[in-house]
XYZ file of C-alpha atoms in Angstrom:
422
model
C 3.335 14.258 112.546
C 5.598 15.013 115.324
C 8.605 12.869 119.620
C 10.078 6.778 125.192
C 8.755 4.139 128.252
C 7.287 3.140 131.643
C 6.449 0.410 134.490
C 6.150 -0.083 138.321
C 9.259 2.282 139.867
C 8.945 5.330 137.136
C 5.094 5.669 137.000
C 4.812 7.416 140.148
C 7.578 10.079 139.875
C 6.354 10.274 136.031
C 2.618 11.055 137.019
C 3.499 14.182 138.661
C 3.913 15.616 135.719
C 0.543 15.253 134.135
C -2.794 16.863 134.269
C -5.889 15.336 134.964
C -6.863 13.665 131.138
C -9.382 15.489 129.358
C -12.294 13.192 127.251
C -11.939 14.348 123.509
C -14.416 13.338 120.795
C -11.334 11.981 118.416
C -12.270 10.143 115.232
C -11.541 6.239 114.554
C -13.088 3.027 113.899
C -15.800 2.175 116.629
C -15.764 -1.613 115.903
C -16.611 -3.613 119.312
C -14.160 -6.571 120.196
C -16.409 -9.621 119.984
C -16.997 -11.607 123.136
C -15.843 -15.320 122.296
C -16.232 -18.469 124.229
C -13.482 -19.051 126.882
C -13.189 -22.764 126.358
C -12.145 -22.158 122.604
C -8.281 -22.061 122.077
C -7.232 -18.592 120.402
C -4.337 -17.639 118.388
C -3.074 -13.915 118.497
C -0.849 -12.814 116.161
C 1.735 -9.879 116.731
C 3.505 -8.622 113.600
C 6.669 -6.763 114.756
C 9.388 -7.708 117.413
C 9.663 -3.656 118.208
C 8.788 -1.800 121.507
C 4.853 -2.363 120.931
C 5.096 -6.110 119.796
C 7.164 -6.959 122.354
C 4.975 -5.684 125.253
C 1.629 -6.702 124.091
C 3.593 -10.166 123.774
C 4.672 -9.945 127.119
C 1.095 -8.509 128.623
C -1.074 -11.125 126.644
C 1.021 -14.212 127.665
C 0.743 -13.118 131.523
C -3.252 -12.671 131.181
C -4.043 -15.944 128.883
C -4.152 -19.126 130.032
C -1.265 -21.223 128.320
C -3.878 -22.950 126.072
C -3.912 -19.866 124.065
C -1.167 -18.812 121.576
C 0.742 -15.725 121.166
C 3.008 -15.395 118.061
C 5.234 -12.643 117.412
C 6.300 -12.589 113.751
C 9.551 -10.569 112.537
C 11.962 -10.111 109.558
C 14.773 -9.564 112.235
C 15.869 -12.117 114.672
C 17.104 -9.236 117.016
C 15.039 -6.632 118.941
C 17.003 -3.326 118.713
C 16.723 -0.819 121.816
C 16.703 2.089 118.937
C 16.474 4.912 122.065
C 20.280 4.267 122.484
C 21.008 4.752 118.711
C 22.257 8.449 119.564
C 24.664 6.933 122.147
C 26.370 4.776 119.969
C 26.609 7.860 117.137
C 29.028 9.364 119.812
C 30.938 6.138 120.758
C 28.891 5.771 124.227
C 27.196 2.368 123.328
C 28.158 -0.671 121.173
C 25.711 -2.331 118.885
C 25.814 -5.474 120.611
C 24.689 -3.270 123.985
C 21.480 -2.504 122.783
C 20.553 -5.675 120.867
C 18.769 -8.741 122.090
C 17.653 -11.957 120.538
C 13.823 -12.375 120.065
C 14.127 -15.878 120.505
C 14.194 -15.179 124.276
C 10.630 -14.773 124.241
C 10.160 -18.448 124.157
C 11.357 -18.461 127.597
C 8.077 -16.649 128.352
C 5.715 -18.947 126.836
C 5.761 -16.497 123.471
C 6.361 -18.213 120.352
C 8.435 -16.231 117.844
C 9.179 -16.986 113.982
C 11.785 -15.008 111.844
C 9.966 -14.605 108.447
C 9.203 -12.222 106.103
C 5.245 -11.066 106.302
C 4.443 -10.987 102.844
C 0.440 -10.469 102.763
C -2.283 -10.074 105.159
C -5.593 -11.425 104.304
C -7.966 -9.851 106.599
C -11.267 -11.062 105.244
C -9.844 -14.701 106.250
C -8.174 -13.784 109.133
C -4.838 -15.087 107.629
C -0.870 -13.651 107.606
C 0.912 -15.160 104.417
C 4.839 -15.350 105.157
C 7.901 -16.782 103.836
C 7.624 -19.869 106.322
C 4.104 -20.349 105.669
C 0.512 -19.004 106.274
C -0.889 -18.375 109.884
C -4.468 -17.987 110.965
C -5.300 -15.601 113.790
C -8.443 -14.726 115.941
C -6.679 -11.511 116.846
C -3.946 -9.721 115.148
C -1.772 -6.578 116.417
C -0.215 -4.851 113.871
C 3.313 -3.002 115.590
C 5.375 -3.002 112.271
C 6.927 0.572 113.072
C 7.716 2.994 110.377
C 10.055 1.621 107.793
C 13.006 4.028 106.570
C 12.974 4.547 103.135
C 16.844 6.636 102.467
C 16.328 4.836 98.494
C 13.663 7.445 97.950
C 16.110 10.382 98.464
C 18.397 10.130 95.219
C 22.071 10.713 96.526
C 20.935 9.950 100.328
C 23.088 6.662 100.619
C 25.792 8.259 98.910
C 26.062 11.619 100.704
C 24.555 10.966 104.324
C 24.910 8.677 107.099
C 21.489 7.147 108.759
C 20.913 8.662 112.145
C 17.684 6.182 112.738
C 19.781 2.926 112.003
C 22.690 0.926 113.607
C 24.428 0.774 110.816
C 24.636 4.691 110.267
C 25.124 5.449 113.885
C 28.344 3.156 113.416
C 29.387 4.842 110.407
C 28.365 7.978 112.185
C 31.076 7.620 115.004
C 33.600 6.329 112.782
C 33.353 9.596 110.835
C 33.084 11.931 113.748
C 36.384 9.986 115.344
C 38.121 11.212 111.835
C 36.357 14.390 111.501
C 39.151 17.741 111.968
C 36.821 20.265 111.300
C 34.368 21.699 108.888
C 30.508 22.164 108.440
C 28.229 19.179 109.923
C 24.532 19.429 108.664
C 21.597 17.253 110.317
C 19.063 17.085 107.804
C 15.336 15.903 108.348
C 14.355 15.161 104.842
C 10.214 15.300 105.618
C 7.927 14.686 107.946
C 6.440 12.519 109.664
C 9.574 10.749 111.467
C 9.831 9.037 114.844
C 11.014 10.126 117.960
C 11.011 13.807 116.609
C 13.369 14.717 119.549
C 16.750 12.764 118.226
C 17.806 14.935 115.443
C 17.937 17.662 118.340
C 19.532 15.569 120.929
C 22.319 14.365 118.084
C 23.118 18.059 117.725
C 23.930 18.674 121.219
C 25.466 15.354 121.643
C 27.821 16.147 118.867
C 28.614 19.536 119.884
C 29.495 18.007 123.271
C 31.645 15.450 121.453
C 33.468 17.872 119.423
C 34.373 19.819 122.632
C 35.668 17.202 124.646
C 37.759 16.416 121.191
C 39.388 20.202 121.129
C 38.147 20.886 117.638
C 34.727 22.937 118.570
C 36.082 26.108 117.270
C 36.455 24.370 114.294
C 33.470 22.857 113.403
C 30.245 24.526 112.510
C 26.681 22.347 113.302
C 23.780 23.075 111.392
C 20.235 21.341 111.754
C 18.097 21.757 108.663
C 14.190 20.875 109.346
C 11.078 21.506 107.478
C 9.527 22.011 110.929
C 8.617 25.781 112.230
C 9.588 24.882 115.660
C 11.590 21.833 117.590
C 9.044 19.102 118.393
C 5.799 21.419 116.953
C 3.331 19.111 118.623
C 4.280 20.367 122.210
C 3.767 23.666 123.212
C 5.402 26.580 121.956
C 7.671 27.249 125.049
C 8.848 23.767 124.958
C 10.073 24.442 121.341
C 11.463 27.792 122.157
C 13.759 26.242 125.235
C 14.967 23.910 122.429
C 15.706 26.648 120.072
C 17.148 28.554 122.941
C 19.549 26.072 124.017
C 20.700 25.280 120.060
C 21.602 28.793 120.043
C 23.224 28.911 123.528
C 25.861 26.268 122.199
C 26.559 27.848 118.913
C 24.352 25.353 116.846
C 22.449 27.172 113.981
C 19.268 26.117 113.305
C 17.387 26.237 109.920
C 13.346 25.928 110.466
C 11.012 25.641 107.661
C 13.643 24.266 105.402
C 12.229 22.899 102.461
C 14.685 20.247 101.170
C 14.614 19.332 97.407
C 17.970 17.727 96.286
C 21.076 16.153 97.370
C 24.190 16.670 95.425
C 26.709 14.249 96.289
C 29.309 15.319 94.065
C 29.736 18.690 95.589
C 28.253 17.975 98.859
C 25.622 20.101 98.840
C 21.907 20.116 100.324
C 19.675 22.266 97.792
C 16.601 23.677 99.256
C 13.431 25.140 97.814
C 14.197 28.441 95.694
C 17.284 27.144 94.658
C 19.377 27.706 98.022
C 22.246 25.451 98.243
C 24.102 24.766 101.473
C 27.710 22.696 101.531
C 28.586 20.500 104.051
C 31.755 18.180 104.845
C 29.537 15.672 106.979
C 25.857 15.165 106.608
C 23.611 13.097 108.955
C 20.235 12.418 107.504
C 16.793 11.436 108.799
C 15.543 9.391 105.848
C 11.561 9.722 104.786
C 9.696 7.402 107.081
C 6.835 4.929 105.185
C 4.517 2.377 106.391
C 6.235 -1.219 105.338
C 5.319 -2.710 102.011
C 2.421 -5.240 103.242
C 0.976 -2.537 104.964
C 0.743 -0.476 101.893
C -0.519 -3.592 99.693
C -3.309 -4.206 102.246
C -6.648 -2.355 102.832
C -5.526 -1.284 106.105
C -3.737 1.924 104.629
C -5.229 5.141 105.282
C -4.908 8.235 103.963
C -1.951 9.325 106.071
C 0.249 6.605 104.421
C 0.206 4.889 107.837
C -3.208 2.932 109.701
C -5.890 4.950 111.232
C -6.801 3.741 114.524
C -9.250 4.484 117.175
C -7.491 6.780 119.561
C -8.588 5.434 122.732
C -9.151 1.338 121.666
C -6.371 1.482 119.016
C -8.851 -0.946 116.774
C -9.055 -0.496 113.096
C -11.910 -0.697 110.912
C -11.688 -4.760 110.738
C -12.710 -7.210 113.317
C -9.977 -8.264 116.010
C -7.573 -6.194 114.186
C -5.204 -3.595 116.054
C -2.554 -1.705 115.425
C -0.126 0.285 117.685
C 2.750 2.542 117.493
C 4.799 3.965 114.631
C 2.585 2.386 112.177
C -0.603 4.074 113.207
C -1.877 7.615 112.623
C -3.696 9.102 115.890
C -5.328 12.738 115.172
C -5.164 14.499 118.317
C -7.867 17.088 119.080
C -5.880 20.145 117.585
C -6.161 18.435 114.401
C -2.295 17.220 114.530
C -0.912 13.818 115.056
C 0.086 11.797 117.980
C 4.127 11.702 117.790
C 5.685 8.673 116.932
C 7.737 7.348 119.558
C 8.182 4.121 121.560
C 6.414 5.660 124.763
C 3.114 5.592 123.371
C 4.042 1.945 121.248
C 4.204 0.884 125.110
C 1.267 2.636 126.760
C -0.881 1.401 123.328
C 0.589 -2.331 123.781
C -0.699 -2.697 127.382
C -4.176 -1.343 126.542
C -4.532 -3.895 123.536
C -3.614 -6.681 125.550
C -6.137 -5.722 127.861
C -8.916 -5.579 125.367
C -8.094 -8.899 123.445
C -7.318 -10.941 126.510
C -10.962 -9.747 127.881
C -12.419 -10.748 124.840
C -11.034 -14.098 124.929
C -11.931 -14.408 128.419
C -15.593 -13.289 127.389
C -15.633 -10.417 129.085
C -15.607 -6.500 127.990
C -12.727 -4.141 128.646
C -12.982 -0.651 129.589
C -9.142 0.097 129.099
C -8.274 3.198 127.033
C -5.334 4.696 126.192
C -5.356 8.074 127.928
C -2.448 9.867 125.355
C -0.008 10.013 128.373
C 3.847 10.168 127.199
C 6.974 11.448 128.113
C 10.778 11.405 127.039
C 14.342 12.268 128.345
C 16.290 14.977 125.932
C 19.696 14.225 125.756
C 21.893 17.155 126.015
C 25.536 15.716 126.035
C 27.961 16.348 128.988
C 26.387 13.919 131.128
C 23.043 15.854 131.114
C 19.243 15.655 130.283
C 16.099 16.963 130.081
C 12.876 15.144 130.612
C 9.310 16.220 129.199
C 6.143 14.568 129.545
C 2.608 15.356 129.890
C -1.269 14.302 128.543
C -1.109 14.374 124.500
C -4.790 14.094 124.407
C -5.630 17.300 126.620
C -8.067 19.836 124.846
C -7.536 22.191 122.818
C -3.554 21.331 122.531
C -1.248 18.981 124.454
C -0.080 19.686 128.178
C 3.385 18.878 128.494
C 5.916 19.799 131.186
C 9.647 20.116 130.995
C 11.694 19.501 133.893
C 15.186 21.394 134.412
C 18.150 19.317 132.730
C 20.368 17.749 134.966
C 22.692 14.800 135.485
C 20.420 12.886 137.351
C 17.863 12.837 134.749
C 20.763 11.766 132.375
C 21.373 8.413 134.673
C 17.680 8.095 135.120
C 17.675 7.132 131.329
C 20.591 4.915 131.223
C 18.814 3.248 134.360
C 15.922 2.976 132.231
C 17.578 1.450 129.116
C 19.021 -1.167 131.502
C 15.731 -1.872 133.129
C 14.013 -2.130 129.729
C 16.462 -4.497 128.268
C 16.515 -6.731 131.568
C 12.864 -6.702 132.330
C 11.534 -7.744 128.647
C 14.308 -10.203 127.319
């Protein structure tokens, strides 16, 4: 499994990149959404205040009568715009700039509870939390993938976590002090969310050290178990990224089978006993489903929740799952990348289906597999790729030539996102 967002304004430009969607026979649950009496008061519970959770809550609130409840539960009081963590790592953003209070959802008529989700009793349609039990008529699981650095001995002693805000703050402090040596970017295992991020980090770091005037004193190495960058996309795209890495003097190590870290000697150890010593290590930790999902019957054999590729329904009545917590099988047997853009579009589909069911109607809304992302290259430049991931036999994804305009498009999108939803 290996890969950001949309609304009016961005849609028209992005649509030009897409091919016509191709219908594919995808595996998944086929449970129909029940039609309900429109006169009854219903409760929709959304687990998670990330991209998918925030969008589905907004879309539901705009489609449902006020008598119906939309409740968002999250252990954190804030939404973190994770796409901007890379900019935080190189000092282009402060943490406060990319966080928003989830309590602001109440202004839109959405209930928010900061609480720990302790258990899911699907047969009783009940969510157990640290602040009390909550019954639901419909449940949307959007808890994302949980980072598990503790599962790699030595990770927390030796590596700085590229995928959380604290880690990115530490990365910035470290590169500001750095005077030369070997920098490693290590992907410990797959799947991991936003598959472009480690490659973007390499380009941003190379640009940072060049502007600092110490590039000749720095070696940058990227170690990954993937055979090519972003392997779910067409081979030409991965080859283009690999060529750009080489052009910038970034050492790329694909099919790197990581086995352990040795903090005492600052070594990364691979299968066969190969060791690579680094002076600074930036890591992508293993990703897991949150414990509440792992302890529930929703967990699939992939370690995440299996859903129908088009409807995002699980095997349980009135339970949907979206975003990084899911595994969606593509026609070529690979998995849909874990990325915010898919969580966003899936959320819109699920909101339409639930709203129709509550209104006593049937919805034809389906997720079509389209998605896109910006690709940061440093020096104020970015690329942009998008297409149809449900195309057969393989995803059809096109990449536009990198430039400064695309970088500013990503900046504009960040501002739009944080204003639009909060």
